[in-house]
Amino acid sequence: MDEHLVDGFDVGRLVPGFRPPPHPSAGLADGRALQAADQRMRHWQSPLAGPLPPGSKQHRMATCRMFHDTFNPYRPAVLDWPELDPPTRARIVSLPIWDIAVQTEGKARLRMAAYAGTLAEPDMRDALALNAWEEQRHKEVLSRMVAAYGIALAPEPQPAWPLDPEWAYLVTGYSECIDSFFAFGLFELARRSGLFPQALVDTFEPVMQEECRHILLFANWAAWHRARLSFWRRLRFEARVAAVWAYLAWERIGLARTVDAGGAAREQDNNFTLSGAQSVQDKDIRLPDLLALCLSENERRFAGYDARLQRPTTVPRLTRLALRLLRPFARRGKPPG
Ligand SMILES: [Fe+2]
Ligand SMILES: [Fe+2]
């Protein structure tokens, strides 16, 4: 029985052939074994020699093996939720992210499992199913944290089974590419601020690195998938990808509204990744500094993985462009001398 079935969601029933990872051995409770698993999840080199051209069998094998070899068997049930002093607890409870975070993980696990179930290629199907399983585990981590600190959640709408699994997977994958990029920077900002207990930062660190693995898998799935399409199907796929970016941009510039349980329209918390810097530290941070931090954290988190694998490139490229455009303003804002 998979112990992570907090609410009955079972990837194994949705994706043919998928077996949840085995329950970690008791030895994992020992600090050294945990540390070794943590190191393994951050560093990976393919034993295959030579290039890994997107779409090739070698590329597919390296992508899927990376995802399995870097799996971290931590168990949410044994995670430590440190005692918080009242101001810290109040700060955490008031972060406007908990509803959307829990719901996003719920949507991600469903959409990833739905798309994985449509794949005929068994290695890629299994890797995407494991990703769905890890989203399920993220949901469990969040649910346990929310319960430990008494965070009140809005009733969670049940996400619908996607009618178009490829579209839903693309939306989820590119959303993760955007959100993870900014979350890396915000997480580091929170860590440096000292406003959150080190034990809590440590608990979420593997979850952050897992999101890095997820977008690494997504970037390589996308490269593998598009390289195998015929000209016309590729054209259709690129049009879909452009439509997904347009949809996500529309969602993130705040046009999307949601209706809460009381029936009142409220802004979605999707923009937290862009506007939440003030909530995780007590000093002002200038936008160029925040963007530069996101960029360097993104590079640091990806640095341990085989350089022949593809990386998500759109958000880092746009950020570099934004930093170039912001440079004159940054200079003007500096004190003389
Ligand atoms: Fe997640
Ligand atoms: Fe993820």
GROMACS .gro file of C-alpha atoms and ligand atoms in nm:
model
  339
    1MET     CA    1   0.000   0.000   0.000
    2ASP     CA    2   0.139   0.341  -0.099
    3GLU     CA    3   0.158   0.545   0.223
    4HIS     CA    4   0.128   0.872   0.029
    5LEU     CA    5  -0.235   0.817  -0.067
    6VAL     CA    6  -0.347   1.101   0.160
    7ASP     CA    7  -0.676   1.148  -0.022
    8GLY     CA    8  -0.705   0.835  -0.229
    9PHE     CA    9  -0.529   0.974  -0.538
   10ASP     CA   10  -0.340   0.680  -0.685
   11VAL     CA   11  -0.108   0.736  -0.981
   12GLY     CA   12  -0.072   0.359  -1.014
   13ARG     CA   13  -0.438   0.328  -1.108
   14LEU     CA   14  -0.417   0.602  -1.372
   15VAL     CA   15  -0.095   0.508  -1.550
   16PRO     CA   16  -0.061   0.153  -1.682
   17GLY     CA   17   0.244  -0.025  -1.546
   18PHE     CA   18   0.344   0.241  -1.292
   19ARG     CA   19   0.460   0.113  -0.955
   20PRO     CA   20   0.507   0.366  -0.675
   21PRO     CA   21   0.863   0.382  -0.537
   22PRO     CA   22   0.920   0.128  -0.259
   23HIS     CA   23   0.889   0.238   0.099
   24PRO     CA   24   1.236   0.362   0.204
   25SER     CA   25   1.426   0.132   0.434
   26ALA     CA   26   1.454   0.209   0.802
   27GLY     CA   27   1.819   0.302   0.741
   28LEU     CA   28   1.703   0.626   0.583
   29ALA     CA   29   1.619   0.760   0.926
   30ASP     CA   30   1.993   0.780   0.983
   31GLY     CA   31   2.129   1.126   0.902
   32ARG     CA   32   2.409   1.004   0.675
   33ALA     CA   33   2.174   0.806   0.450
   34LEU     CA   34   1.945   1.108   0.423
   35GLN     CA   35   2.239   1.328   0.333
   36ALA     CA   36   2.355   1.079   0.067
   37ALA     CA   37   2.003   1.074  -0.086
   38ASP     CA   38   2.005   1.454  -0.085
   39GLN     CA   39   2.340   1.464  -0.265
   40ARG     CA   40   2.222   1.208  -0.521
   41MET     CA   41   1.920   1.418  -0.611
   42ARG     CA   42   2.138   1.718  -0.697
   43HIS     CA   43   2.411   1.557  -0.909
   44TRP     CA   44   2.372   1.332  -1.206
   45GLN     CA   45   2.588   1.239  -1.505
   46SER     CA   46   2.485   0.998  -1.776
   47PRO     CA   47   2.723   0.702  -1.811
   48LEU     CA   48   2.659   0.716  -2.189
   49ALA     CA   49   2.943   0.870  -2.389
   50GLY     CA   50   2.890   1.119  -2.671
   51PRO     CA   51   2.618   1.372  -2.746
   52LEU     CA   52   2.251   1.327  -2.651
   53PRO     CA   53   2.064   1.461  -2.954
   54PRO     CA   54   1.702   1.551  -2.861
   55GLY     CA   55   1.459   1.285  -2.979
   56SER     CA   56   1.721   1.009  -2.987
   57LYS     CA   57   1.702   0.688  -2.787
   58GLN     CA   58   2.012   0.794  -2.590
   59HIS     CA   59   1.847   1.125  -2.503
   60ARG     CA   60   1.529   0.952  -2.387
   61MET     CA   61   1.724   0.698  -2.182
   62ALA     CA   62   1.939   0.967  -2.017
   63THR     CA   63   1.634   1.182  -1.937
   64CYS     CA   64   1.440   0.900  -1.776
   65ARG     CA   65   1.737   0.757  -1.593
   66MET     CA   66   1.826   1.100  -1.454
   67PHE     CA   67   1.476   1.129  -1.316
   68HIS     CA   68   1.481   0.789  -1.148
   69ASP     CA   69   1.842   0.806  -1.022
   70THR     CA   70   1.786   1.147  -0.859
   71PHE     CA   71   1.467   1.040  -0.680
   72ASN     CA   72   1.477   1.139  -0.313
   73PRO     CA   73   1.292   0.889  -0.092
   74TYR     CA   74   1.207   1.134   0.190
   75ARG     CA   75   0.881   1.066   0.374
   76PRO     CA   76   0.646   1.354   0.453
   77ALA     CA   77   0.507   1.157   0.749
   78VAL     CA   78   0.836   1.184   0.936
   79LEU     CA   79   0.923   1.544   0.845
   80ASP     CA   80   0.987   1.768   1.140
   81TRP     CA   81   0.762   2.071   1.182
   82PRO     CA   82   0.956   2.296   1.419
   83GLU     CA   83   0.785   2.485   1.699
   84LEU     CA   84   0.736   2.847   1.584
   85ASP     CA   85   0.730   3.161   1.793
   86PRO     CA   86   0.401   3.356   1.753
   87PRO     CA   87   0.533   3.629   1.512
   88THR     CA   88   0.694   3.367   1.282
   89ARG     CA   89   0.384   3.154   1.285
   90ALA     CA   90   0.168   3.459   1.209
   91ARG     CA   91   0.398   3.552   0.918
   92ILE     CA   92   0.376   3.201   0.772
   93VAL     CA   93  -0.001   3.172   0.819
   94SER     CA   94  -0.055   3.510   0.650
   95LEU     CA   95   0.143   3.427   0.334
   96PRO     CA   96  -0.120   3.439   0.056
   97ILE     CA   97   0.000   3.117  -0.104
   98TRP     CA   98  -0.137   2.817   0.083
   99ASP     CA   99  -0.468   2.770  -0.101
  100ILE     CA  100  -0.310   2.806  -0.443
  101ALA     CA  101  -0.009   2.592  -0.346
  102VAL     CA  102  -0.221   2.296  -0.232
  103GLN     CA  103  -0.455   2.330  -0.530
  104THR     CA  104  -0.165   2.362  -0.776
  105GLU     CA  105  -0.009   2.038  -0.654
  106GLY     CA  106  -0.350   1.869  -0.683
  107LYS     CA  107  -0.391   1.989  -1.041
  108ALA     CA  108  -0.033   1.903  -1.133
  109ARG     CA  109  -0.053   1.540  -1.012
  110LEU     CA  110  -0.379   1.486  -1.203
  111ARG     CA  111  -0.262   1.647  -1.526
  112MET     CA  112   0.075   1.474  -1.523
  113ALA     CA  113  -0.082   1.136  -1.454
  114ALA     CA  114  -0.346   1.195  -1.725
  115TYR     CA  115  -0.084   1.280  -1.986
  116ALA     CA  116   0.154   1.004  -1.876
  117GLY     CA  117  -0.131   0.756  -1.924
  118THR     CA  118  -0.156   0.853  -2.294
  119LEU     CA  119   0.211   0.779  -2.370
  120ALA     CA  120   0.296   0.459  -2.550
  121GLU     CA  121   0.671   0.486  -2.482
  122PRO     CA  122   0.717   0.304  -2.145
  123ASP     CA  123   1.030   0.486  -2.012
  124MET     CA  124   0.886   0.833  -2.065
  125ARG     CA  125   0.546   0.722  -1.939
  126ASP     CA  126   0.703   0.592  -1.620
  127ALA     CA  127   0.913   0.906  -1.564
  128LEU     CA  128   0.610   1.134  -1.606
  129ALA     CA  129   0.406   0.908  -1.375
  130LEU     CA  130   0.681   0.935  -1.110
  131ASN     CA  131   0.663   1.313  -1.150
  132ALA     CA  132   0.286   1.294  -1.085
  133TRP     CA  133   0.359   1.078  -0.779
  134GLU     CA  134   0.606   1.339  -0.650
  135GLU     CA  135   0.342   1.612  -0.694
  136GLN     CA  136   0.117   1.395  -0.483
  137ARG     CA  137   0.392   1.387  -0.221
  138HIS     CA  138   0.428   1.768  -0.236
  139LYS     CA  139   0.058   1.791  -0.169
  140GLU     CA  140   0.105   1.566   0.130
  141VAL     CA  141   0.396   1.778   0.262
  142LEU     CA  142   0.182   2.092   0.232
  143SER     CA  143  -0.122   1.926   0.389
  144ARG     CA  144   0.085   1.816   0.686
  145MET     CA  145   0.240   2.160   0.727
  146VAL     CA  146  -0.096   2.334   0.702
  147ALA     CA  147  -0.232   2.100   0.970
  148ALA     CA  148   0.077   2.145   1.194
  149TYR     CA  149   0.053   2.527   1.195
  150GLY     CA  150  -0.324   2.560   1.188
  151ILE     CA  151  -0.342   2.734   0.849
  152ALA     CA  152  -0.704   2.760   0.735
  153LEU     CA  153  -0.757   2.658   0.375
  154ALA     CA  154  -1.047   2.745   0.147
  155PRO     CA  155  -1.244   2.436   0.037
  156GLU     CA  156  -1.048   2.273  -0.242
  157PRO     CA  157  -1.234   2.243  -0.572
  158GLN     CA  158  -1.187   1.900  -0.728
  159PRO     CA  159  -0.990   1.953  -1.049
  160ALA     CA  160  -1.164   1.807  -1.354
  161TRP     CA  161  -1.010   1.524  -1.553
  162PRO     CA  162  -0.839   1.701  -1.847
  163LEU     CA  163  -1.023   1.656  -2.175
  164ASP     CA  164  -0.706   1.744  -2.361
  165PRO     CA  165  -0.422   1.586  -2.157
  166GLU     CA  166  -0.142   1.724  -2.378
  167TRP     CA  167  -0.267   2.082  -2.343
  168ALA     CA  168  -0.312   2.036  -1.966
  169TYR     CA  169   0.039   1.890  -1.933
  170LEU     CA  170   0.191   2.177  -2.134
  171VAL     CA  171   0.013   2.434  -1.914
  172THR     CA  172   0.134   2.259  -1.598
  173GLY     CA  173   0.489   2.211  -1.726
  174TYR     CA  174   0.541   2.569  -1.844
  175SER     CA  175   0.371   2.702  -1.527
  176GLU     CA  176   0.625   2.510  -1.324
  177CYS     CA  177   0.905   2.657  -1.536
  178ILE     CA  178   0.787   3.010  -1.448
  179ASP     CA  179   0.693   2.952  -1.085
  180SER     CA  180   0.999   2.746  -0.994
  181PHE     CA  181   1.236   3.006  -1.139
  182PHE     CA  182   1.097   3.277  -0.911
  183ALA     CA  183   1.045   3.039  -0.619
  184PHE     CA  184   1.419   2.955  -0.627
  185GLY     CA  185   1.503   3.323  -0.574
  186LEU     CA  186   1.234   3.385  -0.313
  187PHE     CA  187   1.335   3.074  -0.122
  188GLU     CA  188   1.697   3.190  -0.107
  189LEU     CA  189   1.579   3.538  -0.002
  190ALA     CA  190   1.374   3.380   0.277
  191ARG     CA  191   1.671   3.167   0.383
  192ARG     CA  192   1.905   3.468   0.398
  193SER     CA  193   1.655   3.684   0.584
  194GLY     CA  194   1.664   3.458   0.889
  195LEU     CA  195   1.292   3.528   0.941
  196PHE     CA  196   1.210   3.158   0.912
  197PRO     CA  197   1.359   2.884   1.132
  198GLN     CA  198   1.644   2.695   0.969
  199ALA     CA  199   1.465   2.364   1.035
  200LEU     CA  200   1.167   2.479   0.826
  201VAL     CA  201   1.394   2.597   0.543
  202ASP     CA  202   1.570   2.259   0.554
  203THR     CA  203   1.237   2.075   0.534
  204PHE     CA  204   1.139   2.255   0.215
  205GLU     CA  205   1.482   2.243   0.050
  206PRO     CA  206   1.433   1.896  -0.110
  207VAL     CA  207   1.090   2.007  -0.237
  208MET     CA  208   1.255   2.304  -0.412
  209GLN     CA  209   1.520   2.081  -0.568
  210GLU     CA  210   1.250   1.842  -0.676
  211GLU     CA  211   1.083   2.122  -0.870
  212CYS     CA  212   1.417   2.179  -1.041
  213ARG     CA  213   1.421   1.809  -1.144
  214HIS     CA  214   1.062   1.841  -1.261
  215ILE     CA  215   1.133   2.128  -1.498
  216LEU     CA  216   1.451   1.954  -1.612
  217LEU     CA  217   1.238   1.650  -1.701
  218PHE     CA  218   0.977   1.872  -1.867
  219ALA     CA  219   1.236   2.058  -2.080
  220ASN     CA  220   1.380   1.725  -2.196
  221TRP     CA  221   1.039   1.567  -2.257
  222ALA     CA  222   0.948   1.875  -2.470
  223ALA     CA  223   1.274   1.853  -2.669
  224TRP     CA  224   1.235   1.476  -2.715
  225HIS     CA  225   0.870   1.506  -2.813
  226ARG     CA  226   0.907   1.790  -3.065
  227ALA     CA  227   1.210   1.627  -3.232
  228ARG     CA  228   1.002   1.317  -3.313
  229LEU     CA  229   0.708   1.499  -3.471
  230SER     CA  230   0.648   1.523  -3.846
  231PHE     CA  231   0.660   1.872  -3.998
  232TRP     CA  232   0.284   1.939  -3.976
  233ARG     CA  233   0.243   1.792  -3.629
  234ARG     CA  234   0.544   1.993  -3.516
  235LEU     CA  235   0.383   2.308  -3.654
  236ARG     CA  236   0.065   2.233  -3.459
  237PHE     CA  237   0.268   2.160  -3.146
  238GLU     CA  238   0.458   2.490  -3.169
  239ALA     CA  239   0.128   2.675  -3.212
  240ARG     CA  240   0.000   2.506  -2.896
  241VAL     CA  241   0.317   2.598  -2.704
  242ALA     CA  242   0.275   2.964  -2.814
  243ALA     CA  243  -0.091   2.952  -2.704
  244VAL     CA  244   0.015   2.809  -2.364
  245TRP     CA  245   0.263   3.094  -2.310
  246ALA     CA  246  -0.003   3.350  -2.406
  247TYR     CA  247  -0.247   3.187  -2.163
  248LEU     CA  248   0.010   3.183  -1.880
  249ALA     CA  249   0.108   3.546  -1.944
  250TRP     CA  250  -0.260   3.645  -1.931
  251GLU     CA  251  -0.304   3.450  -1.609
  252ARG     CA  252   0.001   3.601  -1.446
  253ILE     CA  253  -0.056   3.966  -1.533
  254GLY     CA  254  -0.352   3.937  -1.306
  255LEU     CA  255  -0.642   3.923  -1.550
  256ALA     CA  256  -0.750   3.586  -1.414
  257ARG     CA  257  -0.983   3.604  -1.121
  258THR     CA  258  -1.113   3.327  -0.913
  259VAL     CA  259  -1.422   3.297  -0.702
  260ASP     CA  260  -1.371   3.204  -0.340
  261ALA     CA  261  -1.597   2.992  -0.123
  262GLY     CA  262  -1.802   3.297  -0.020
  263GLY     CA  263  -1.875   3.374  -0.384
  264ALA     CA  264  -1.663   3.690  -0.393
  265ALA     CA  265  -1.416   3.745  -0.673
  266ARG     CA  266  -1.057   3.779  -0.554
  267GLU     CA  267  -0.722   3.806  -0.720
  268GLN     CA  268  -0.551   3.474  -0.766
  269ASP     CA  269  -0.230   3.427  -0.573
  270ASN     CA  270  -0.053   3.329  -0.893
  271ASN     CA  271   0.138   3.654  -0.885
  272PHE     CA  272   0.293   3.578  -0.551
  273THR     CA  273   0.608   3.456  -0.719
  274LEU     CA  274   0.655   3.804  -0.863
  275SER     CA  275   0.526   4.014  -0.575
  276GLY     CA  276   0.605   3.806  -0.267
  277ALA     CA  277   0.961   3.927  -0.200
  278GLN     CA  278   0.842   4.162   0.074
  279SER     CA  279   0.665   3.877   0.252
  280VAL     CA  280   0.974   3.662   0.297
  281GLN     CA  281   1.221   3.924   0.423
  282ASP     CA  282   1.211   4.251   0.609
  283LYS     CA  283   1.432   4.472   0.392
  284ASP     CA  284   1.344   4.631   0.058
  285ILE     CA  285   1.488   4.454  -0.241
  286ARG     CA  286   1.520   4.618  -0.581
  287LEU     CA  287   1.370   4.433  -0.876
  288PRO     CA  288   1.706   4.391  -1.059
  289ASP     CA  289   1.859   4.239  -0.747
  290LEU     CA  290   1.567   3.999  -0.707
  291LEU     CA  291   1.586   3.896  -1.073
  292ALA     CA  292   1.962   3.849  -1.052
  293LEU     CA  293   1.915   3.630  -0.745
  294CYS     CA  294   1.651   3.417  -0.924
  295LEU     CA  295   1.889   3.374  -1.215
  296SER     CA  296   2.188   3.274  -1.003
  297GLU     CA  297   1.980   3.034  -0.792
  298ASN     CA  298   1.838   2.880  -1.109
  299GLU     CA  299   2.190   2.824  -1.240
  300ARG     CA  300   2.311   2.685  -0.908
  301ARG     CA  301   2.026   2.433  -0.884
  302PHE     CA  302   2.080   2.306  -1.240
  303ALA     CA  303   2.460   2.301  -1.219
  304GLY     CA  304   2.485   1.943  -1.089
  305TYR     CA  305   2.303   1.777  -1.379
  306ASP     CA  306   2.458   1.647  -1.699
  307ALA     CA  307   2.523   1.948  -1.923
  308ARG     CA  308   2.409   1.748  -2.228
  309LEU     CA  309   2.051   1.748  -2.102
  310GLN     CA  310   1.829   2.037  -2.211
  311ARG     CA  311   1.739   2.313  -1.964
  312PRO     CA  312   1.432   2.536  -1.947
  313THR     CA  313   1.550   2.850  -2.128
  314THR     CA  314   1.258   3.090  -2.185
  315VAL     CA  315   1.223   3.242  -1.836
  316PRO     CA  316   1.602   3.277  -1.776
  317ARG     CA  317   1.637   3.442  -2.121
  318LEU     CA  318   1.353   3.685  -2.056
  319THR     CA  319   1.504   3.763  -1.715
  320ARG     CA  320   1.845   3.836  -1.867
  321LEU     CA  321   1.673   4.066  -2.117
  322ALA     CA  322   1.480   4.240  -1.838
  323LEU     CA  323   1.804   4.288  -1.643
  324ARG     CA  324   1.969   4.449  -1.947
  325LEU     CA  325   1.670   4.681  -1.992
  326LEU     CA  326   1.664   4.768  -1.621
  327ARG     CA  327   2.038   4.841  -1.603
  328PRO     CA  328   2.013   5.219  -1.677
  329PHE     CA  329   1.745   5.257  -1.408
  330ALA     CA  330   1.950   5.054  -1.161
  331ARG     CA  331   2.249   5.285  -1.219
  332ARG     CA  332   2.036   5.596  -1.179
  333GLY     CA  333   1.899   5.459  -0.852
  334LYS     CA  334   2.246   5.408  -0.703
  335PRO     CA  335   2.377   5.662  -0.453
  336PRO     CA  336   2.654   5.885  -0.600
  337GLY     CA  337   3.008   5.761  -0.550
  338FE      FE  338   0.507   2.028  -0.686
  339FE      FE  339   0.663   1.985  -0.982
   0.00000   0.00000   0.00000
